[in-house]
Short mmCIF file of C-alpha atoms in Angstrom, two decimals:
data_model
loop_
_atom_site.label_atom_id
_atom_site.label_comp_id
_atom_site.label_asym_id
_atom_site.label_seq_id
_atom_site.Cartn_x
_atom_site.Cartn_y
_atom_site.Cartn_z
CA MET A 1 -10.34 11.09 37.05
CA PRO A 2 -13.15 9.89 34.77
CA VAL A 3 -12.08 7.26 32.24
CA ILE A 4 -13.70 6.88 28.82
CA ARG A 5 -14.08 3.25 27.82
CA PHE A 6 -14.50 2.18 24.19
CA HIS A 7 -15.59 -1.39 23.48
CA ALA A 8 -13.65 -2.52 20.41
CA LEU A 9 -14.09 -3.64 17.70
CA PRO A 10 -14.91 -1.38 15.84
CA MET A 11 -12.09 1.01 16.67
CA PRO A 12 -12.56 4.74 17.31
CA TYR A 13 -11.79 6.64 14.12
CA TYR A 14 -10.10 9.93 13.28
CA ILE A 15 -12.08 12.82 11.73
CA CYS A 16 -9.93 15.95 11.65
CA SER A 17 -7.38 17.95 13.64
CA GLY A 18 -5.67 21.31 13.84
CA HIS A 19 -3.85 23.82 16.02
CA CYS A 20 -5.11 27.16 17.22
CA LEU A 21 -3.96 30.15 19.27
CA THR A 22 -6.38 31.71 21.76
CA ALA A 23 -5.88 35.34 22.70
CA PRO A 24 -6.02 36.57 26.31
CA GLY A 25 -9.61 37.01 27.42
CA ARG A 26 -10.92 34.52 24.89
CA GLY A 27 -11.84 30.89 25.53
CA HIS A 28 -13.00 27.62 24.06
CA PRO A 29 -16.23 27.83 22.00
CA ASP A 30 -19.55 27.31 23.78
CA ARG A 31 -21.10 24.15 22.28
CA TYR A 32 -23.98 21.80 22.98
CA ALA A 33 -23.74 18.11 22.00
CA LEU A 34 -21.17 18.48 19.23
CA GLY A 35 -21.70 14.85 18.19
CA GLU A 36 -17.97 14.07 18.12
CA PHE A 37 -15.26 13.57 20.70
CA ASP A 38 -12.93 16.58 20.88
CA LEU A 39 -9.40 15.92 22.18
CA LEU A 40 -7.60 19.08 23.32
CA VAL A 41 -3.86 19.15 24.06
CA VAL A 42 -2.31 22.41 25.26
CA ASP A 43 1.28 23.19 24.27
CA GLN A 44 1.39 26.78 25.51
CA GLY A 45 -0.52 28.69 28.20
CA CYS A 46 -3.71 27.37 29.79
CA LEU A 47 -7.33 26.80 28.72
CA TYR A 48 -10.18 26.99 31.23
CA ILE A 49 -12.98 24.71 30.09
CA GLY A 50 -16.23 23.48 31.57
CA GLU A 51 -18.15 20.33 30.67
CA GLU A 52 -21.54 20.19 32.33
CA ASP A 53 -20.76 20.62 36.06
CA ARG A 54 -17.00 19.94 35.82
CA ARG A 55 -14.26 22.57 35.43
CA TYR A 56 -10.82 21.90 33.96
CA GLU A 57 -7.61 23.93 33.90
CA LEU A 58 -5.88 22.60 30.82
CA ALA A 59 -2.25 23.69 31.22
CA GLU A 60 0.73 22.95 28.99
CA GLY A 61 1.37 19.22 28.70
CA HIS A 62 -2.20 18.28 29.63
CA ALA A 63 -4.94 16.64 27.56
CA LEU A 64 -8.73 16.71 27.85
CA ILE A 65 -11.39 14.81 25.90
CA LEU A 66 -14.72 16.59 25.57
CA ARG A 67 -17.67 14.23 25.19
CA PRO A 68 -19.94 14.32 22.12
CA ASP A 69 -23.14 14.40 24.19
CA SER A 70 -22.33 17.22 26.63
CA HIS A 71 -22.32 21.00 26.97
CA HIS A 72 -18.83 22.56 26.71
CA TYR A 73 -18.11 26.18 27.53
CA PRO A 74 -15.28 28.54 28.52
CA ALA A 75 -15.02 28.49 32.31
CA GLN A 76 -13.07 31.75 32.02
CA GLY A 77 -10.94 33.57 29.47
CA CYS A 78 -7.29 32.73 28.88
CA ARG A 79 -4.82 34.81 30.87
CA GLU A 80 -2.15 34.63 28.16
CA ILE A 81 -1.78 33.58 24.56
CA THR A 82 -2.61 29.87 24.63
CA GLY A 83 -1.75 27.30 21.99
CA SER A 84 -3.68 24.05 21.73
CA TYR A 85 -4.10 21.12 19.39
CA TYR A 86 -7.59 19.81 18.76
CA LEU A 87 -8.53 16.43 17.31
CA HIS A 88 -12.06 15.31 16.54
CA PHE A 89 -12.84 11.61 16.54
CA GLN A 90 -15.80 9.28 16.89
CA THR A 91 -16.66 5.61 17.25
CA ALA A 92 -19.28 3.39 15.66
CA GLY A 93 -19.01 1.09 18.65
CA VAL A 94 -20.15 1.22 22.27
CA TRP A 95 -18.57 3.65 24.73
CA ASP A 96 -19.24 4.76 28.28
CA VAL A 97 -17.65 6.80 31.05
CA LEU A 98 -16.37 5.14 34.21
CA SER A 99 -16.31 6.89 37.55
CA ASP A 100 -13.05 7.59 39.32
CA ALA A 101 -13.32 4.35 41.32
CA GLU A 102 -14.27 2.25 38.29
CA GLY A 103 -11.57 3.80 36.16
CA ALA A 104 -8.97 2.77 38.72
CA SER A 105 -9.64 -0.90 38.06
CA ARG A 106 -8.70 -2.90 34.98
CA LEU A 107 -11.03 -5.64 36.11
CA GLU A 108 -14.31 -3.95 35.21
CA GLU A 109 -14.57 -5.65 31.82
CA PRO A 110 -17.89 -6.26 30.03
CA GLN A 111 -19.33 -9.63 30.99
CA ALA A 112 -20.66 -12.23 28.60
CA GLY A 113 -24.05 -11.12 27.34
CA GLU A 114 -23.34 -7.38 27.62
CA ASP A 115 -23.00 -5.23 24.54
CA GLY A 116 -23.13 -8.03 22.05
CA GLY A 117 -23.36 -11.19 24.10
CA ALA A 118 -21.01 -14.08 24.68
CA ALA A 119 -19.75 -13.90 21.10
CA ASP A 120 -17.82 -10.77 22.12
CA HIS A 121 -15.51 -13.05 24.09
CA HIS A 122 -15.00 -15.54 21.28
CA PRO A 123 -11.20 -15.67 20.69
CA ARG A 124 -11.67 -15.05 16.95
CA VAL A 125 -13.65 -11.86 17.55
CA ALA A 126 -10.75 -10.39 19.56
CA ALA A 127 -12.99 -7.94 21.42
CA PHE A 128 -11.28 -5.72 23.98
CA ASP A 129 -11.59 -2.42 25.82
CA ILE A 130 -9.73 0.81 25.15
CA ARG A 131 -9.57 2.94 28.29
CA ILE A 132 -8.25 6.46 28.16
CA PRO A 133 -8.39 9.22 30.77
CA GLN A 134 -10.74 12.07 30.04
CA PHE A 135 -8.30 14.51 31.64
CA THR A 136 -4.62 13.81 32.21
CA ARG A 137 -1.12 15.14 32.39
CA LEU A 138 0.68 13.50 29.49
CA LEU A 139 3.45 11.05 30.30
CA ASN A 140 5.34 12.11 27.14
CA ALA A 141 4.02 15.46 25.97
CA GLY A 142 6.76 15.84 23.34
CA LYS A 143 5.73 12.59 21.64
CA MET A 144 2.08 13.66 21.64
CA TYR A 145 2.94 17.06 20.12
CA GLU A 146 4.87 15.34 17.34
CA LEU A 147 2.01 12.96 16.53
CA LEU A 148 -0.48 15.82 16.41
CA ARG A 149 1.87 17.92 14.27
CA GLN A 150 2.14 15.07 11.76
CA LEU A 151 -1.63 14.70 11.67
CA ASN A 152 -2.03 18.40 10.99
CA GLU A 153 0.49 18.37 8.15
CA LEU A 154 -1.51 15.60 6.47
CA GLU A 155 -4.79 17.51 6.63
CA ARG A 156 -4.27 19.30 3.30
CA ASP A 157 -4.17 15.92 1.53
CA SER A 158 -6.76 14.19 3.70
CA HIS A 159 -9.04 13.67 0.70
CA LEU A 160 -6.63 10.94 -0.47
CA GLY A 161 -7.27 7.41 0.70
CA ALA A 162 -3.64 6.66 1.48
CA VAL A 163 -3.42 9.79 3.63
CA LYS A 164 -6.61 8.94 5.53
CA TRP A 165 -5.10 5.54 6.30
CA LYS A 166 -1.89 7.14 7.61
CA GLN A 167 -3.91 9.57 9.73
CA GLN A 168 -5.85 6.69 11.24
CA MET A 169 -2.59 4.92 12.10
CA LEU A 170 -1.23 8.04 13.77
CA PHE A 171 -4.50 8.44 15.65
CA GLN A 172 -4.11 4.96 17.13
CA GLU A 173 -0.72 6.09 18.47
CA VAL A 174 -2.41 9.14 19.99
CA LEU A 175 -4.82 6.85 21.86
CA MET A 176 -1.89 4.74 23.06
CA GLN A 177 -0.12 7.83 24.37
CA LEU A 178 -3.26 8.79 26.30
CA GLU A 179 -3.55 5.30 27.74
CA ALA A 180 0.12 5.30 28.72
CA SER A 181 -0.36 8.50 30.70
CA MET A 182 -2.54 6.69 33.21
CA ALA A 183 -0.97 3.21 33.05
CA ASP A 184 1.27 3.82 36.04
CA LYS A 185 -1.66 5.13 38.10
CA ILE A 186 -3.89 2.06 37.76
CA PRO A 187 -3.40 -0.97 39.99
CA ARG A 188 -3.34 -4.19 37.94
CA PRO A 189 -2.97 -7.06 40.41
CA GLY A 190 -6.14 -8.90 39.39
CA ALA A 191 -5.69 -8.26 35.68
CA ASP A 192 -2.07 -9.38 35.86
CA ILE A 193 -3.14 -12.66 37.49
CA ALA A 194 -5.74 -13.20 34.76
CA ASP A 195 -3.14 -12.51 32.06
CA GLN A 196 -0.67 -14.91 33.70
CA ALA A 197 -3.32 -17.61 33.87
CA ALA A 198 -4.26 -17.10 30.22
CA SER A 199 -0.61 -17.33 29.20
CA TYR A 200 -0.19 -20.53 31.21
CA LEU A 201 -3.27 -22.09 29.61
CA ARG A 202 -2.11 -21.16 26.10
CA LEU A 203 1.33 -22.61 26.74
CA HIS A 204 0.09 -25.90 28.21
CA TYR A 205 -3.21 -26.38 26.36
CA ARG A 206 -2.12 -29.77 24.96
CA GLU A 207 -1.67 -31.17 28.45
CA ARG A 208 -4.10 -32.34 31.13
CA ILE A 209 -4.97 -29.17 33.01
CA SER A 210 -7.17 -28.53 36.04
CA ILE A 211 -7.92 -25.32 37.88
CA ARG A 212 -5.88 -26.75 40.76
CA SER A 213 -2.82 -27.20 38.54
CA VAL A 214 -3.16 -23.61 37.32
CA GLY A 215 -3.31 -22.41 40.93
CA GLU A 216 -0.22 -24.43 41.85
CA ALA A 217 1.70 -23.11 38.84
CA LEU A 218 0.88 -19.47 39.60
CA ASN A 219 0.94 -19.83 43.40
CA PHE A 220 -2.55 -18.33 43.80
CA HIS A 221 -5.77 -19.85 45.05
CA PRO A 222 -7.82 -21.34 42.18
CA VAL A 223 -10.95 -19.45 43.26
CA TYR A 224 -9.10 -16.14 43.08
CA ILE A 225 -7.71 -16.98 39.63
CA ALA A 226 -11.19 -17.91 38.42
CA ARG A 227 -12.63 -14.65 39.73
CA CYS A 228 -9.89 -12.62 38.03
CA MET A 229 -10.37 -14.40 34.70
CA GLN A 230 -14.13 -13.97 34.86
CA LYS A 231 -13.72 -10.23 35.27
CA GLN A 232 -10.93 -9.91 32.71
CA PHE A 233 -12.18 -12.27 29.99
CA GLY A 234 -15.80 -12.95 30.86
CA CYS A 235 -15.30 -16.69 31.31
CA SER A 236 -13.82 -19.25 33.69
CA PRO A 237 -10.29 -20.64 33.24
CA MET A 238 -11.63 -23.97 31.95
CA GLU A 239 -13.94 -22.28 29.47
CA TYR A 240 -11.05 -20.12 28.28
CA LEU A 241 -8.96 -23.26 27.85
CA MET A 242 -11.73 -25.03 25.93
CA ARG A 243 -12.19 -22.10 23.56
CA TYR A 244 -8.48 -21.83 22.92
CA ARG A 245 -8.24 -25.56 22.22
CA LEU A 246 -11.08 -25.27 19.71
CA GLU A 247 -9.34 -22.37 17.97
CA GLN A 248 -6.20 -24.45 17.59
CA ALA A 249 -8.31 -27.37 16.34
CA LYS A 250 -9.89 -25.20 13.65
CA LYS A 251 -6.45 -24.24 12.39
CA LEU A 252 -5.44 -27.88 12.13
CA LEU A 253 -8.69 -28.81 10.40
CA LEU A 254 -8.02 -26.25 7.69
CA GLN A 255 -4.26 -26.52 7.39
CA THR A 256 -3.65 -30.28 7.68
CA ASP A 257 -5.24 -33.55 6.58
CA LEU A 258 -4.93 -35.14 10.02
CA PRO A 259 -7.90 -37.27 11.12
CA VAL A 260 -10.42 -35.47 13.30
CA SER A 261 -9.75 -37.78 16.24
CA GLN A 262 -6.01 -37.06 16.02
CA ILE A 263 -6.62 -33.32 15.94
CA GLY A 264 -8.74 -33.57 19.07
CA GLN A 265 -5.94 -35.35 20.91
CA ASP A 266 -3.31 -32.92 19.62
CA VAL A 267 -5.13 -29.93 21.09
CA GLY A 268 -5.76 -31.52 24.49
CA PHE A 269 -9.08 -33.38 24.23
CA GLN A 270 -8.60 -36.88 25.64
CA GLN A 271 -11.72 -38.34 24.00
CA ALA A 272 -12.76 -37.87 20.37
CA ALA A 273 -16.46 -37.87 21.25
CA TYR A 274 -15.99 -35.08 23.79
CA PHE A 275 -14.00 -33.06 21.24
CA THR A 276 -16.79 -33.41 18.66
CA SER A 277 -19.41 -32.50 21.28
CA CYS A 278 -17.58 -29.36 22.40
CA PHE A 279 -16.86 -28.30 18.83
CA GLY A 280 -20.50 -28.74 17.81
CA ARG A 281 -21.79 -26.87 20.86
CA TRP A 282 -19.52 -23.89 20.16
CA GLU A 283 -19.47 -23.80 16.35
CA GLY A 284 -22.87 -25.27 15.57
CA ILE A 285 -21.38 -27.91 13.23
CA THR A 286 -19.12 -30.95 13.61
CA PRO A 287 -15.35 -30.76 13.02
CA ARG A 288 -15.75 -32.76 9.79
CA GLU A 289 -18.49 -30.42 8.53
CA TYR A 290 -16.31 -27.42 9.41
CA ARG A 291 -13.44 -28.85 7.38
CA GLN A 292 -15.70 -29.61 4.40
CA ARG A 293 -17.30 -26.18 4.46
CA PHE A 294 -14.06 -24.23 4.38
CA MET A 295 -11.66 -26.67 2.75
CA LEU A 296 -12.23 -25.48 -0.83
CA GLY A 297 -11.57 -21.83 -0.09
CA HIS A 298 -8.46 -22.58 1.90
CA SER A 299 -7.17 -25.00 -0.72
CA ARG A 300 -7.28 -22.19 -3.24
CA ASN A 301 -5.02 -20.22 -0.90
CA GLY A 302 -2.41 -22.98 -0.97
CA LEU A 303 -3.39 -24.71 2.27
CA ASN A 304 -3.82 -28.44 2.66
CA GLY A 305 -7.41 -29.50 3.22
#
């Protein structure tokens, strides 16, 4: 089962949708490189579709995403009247297609320096992957039909900004439904360990933490935890901890008038000089300069500088 991976942000965006009936003997249009993703969801009958060298039987309750860069054609005509929803969408971001083996692992995350560099893993950027199956049997077909029906009803007013916004929100739910249809088929042991480690670090970031203490808390070998976090987040546990501490420090710099040295201690740095060094290496300026640069704008928003 190929999996389509979108690197976000930016998010994939909705273009248009509709519902059509295909008569017996007819099939999906023959198209070359449409330039948009085309999601098809069958609610009656069966569509027989080819994409390059692959063939799909798209029966009721199934979904298929046709790629924007491929040749799509009717593999054969429908044998009965077939109803299907279609939804066109696109992304301004990076996307790729994972093989069956790659798609079965949540650990194949982009590493630092790929598709945008280490900044993609900066906690403020909040970069992440959206993985959805190209072809799947829907976990909750009824829910998907309802979402697509709502999108279609909004099409007549889609020239209105408020309606476009609502359609985009519904589209995000469509993506979540697609993701949910394969969630129970994908093993997550490594990703779960990485998530547990991240949660532990966020909870105890003010304390003295070592990779050994993380391993003891989670009952896994520190090397295994480090490998899982590197694949999941693109950094080691200690680098993740350092970045999270710096994010908390930036909040305190902008929202309080605490001394810089006190802020460093409050977020887990034992020495003020080391805090200033780490902050400058990551942000390019000192904590005091950061506070001075942004203090005025935040003061106007009612925050203490």
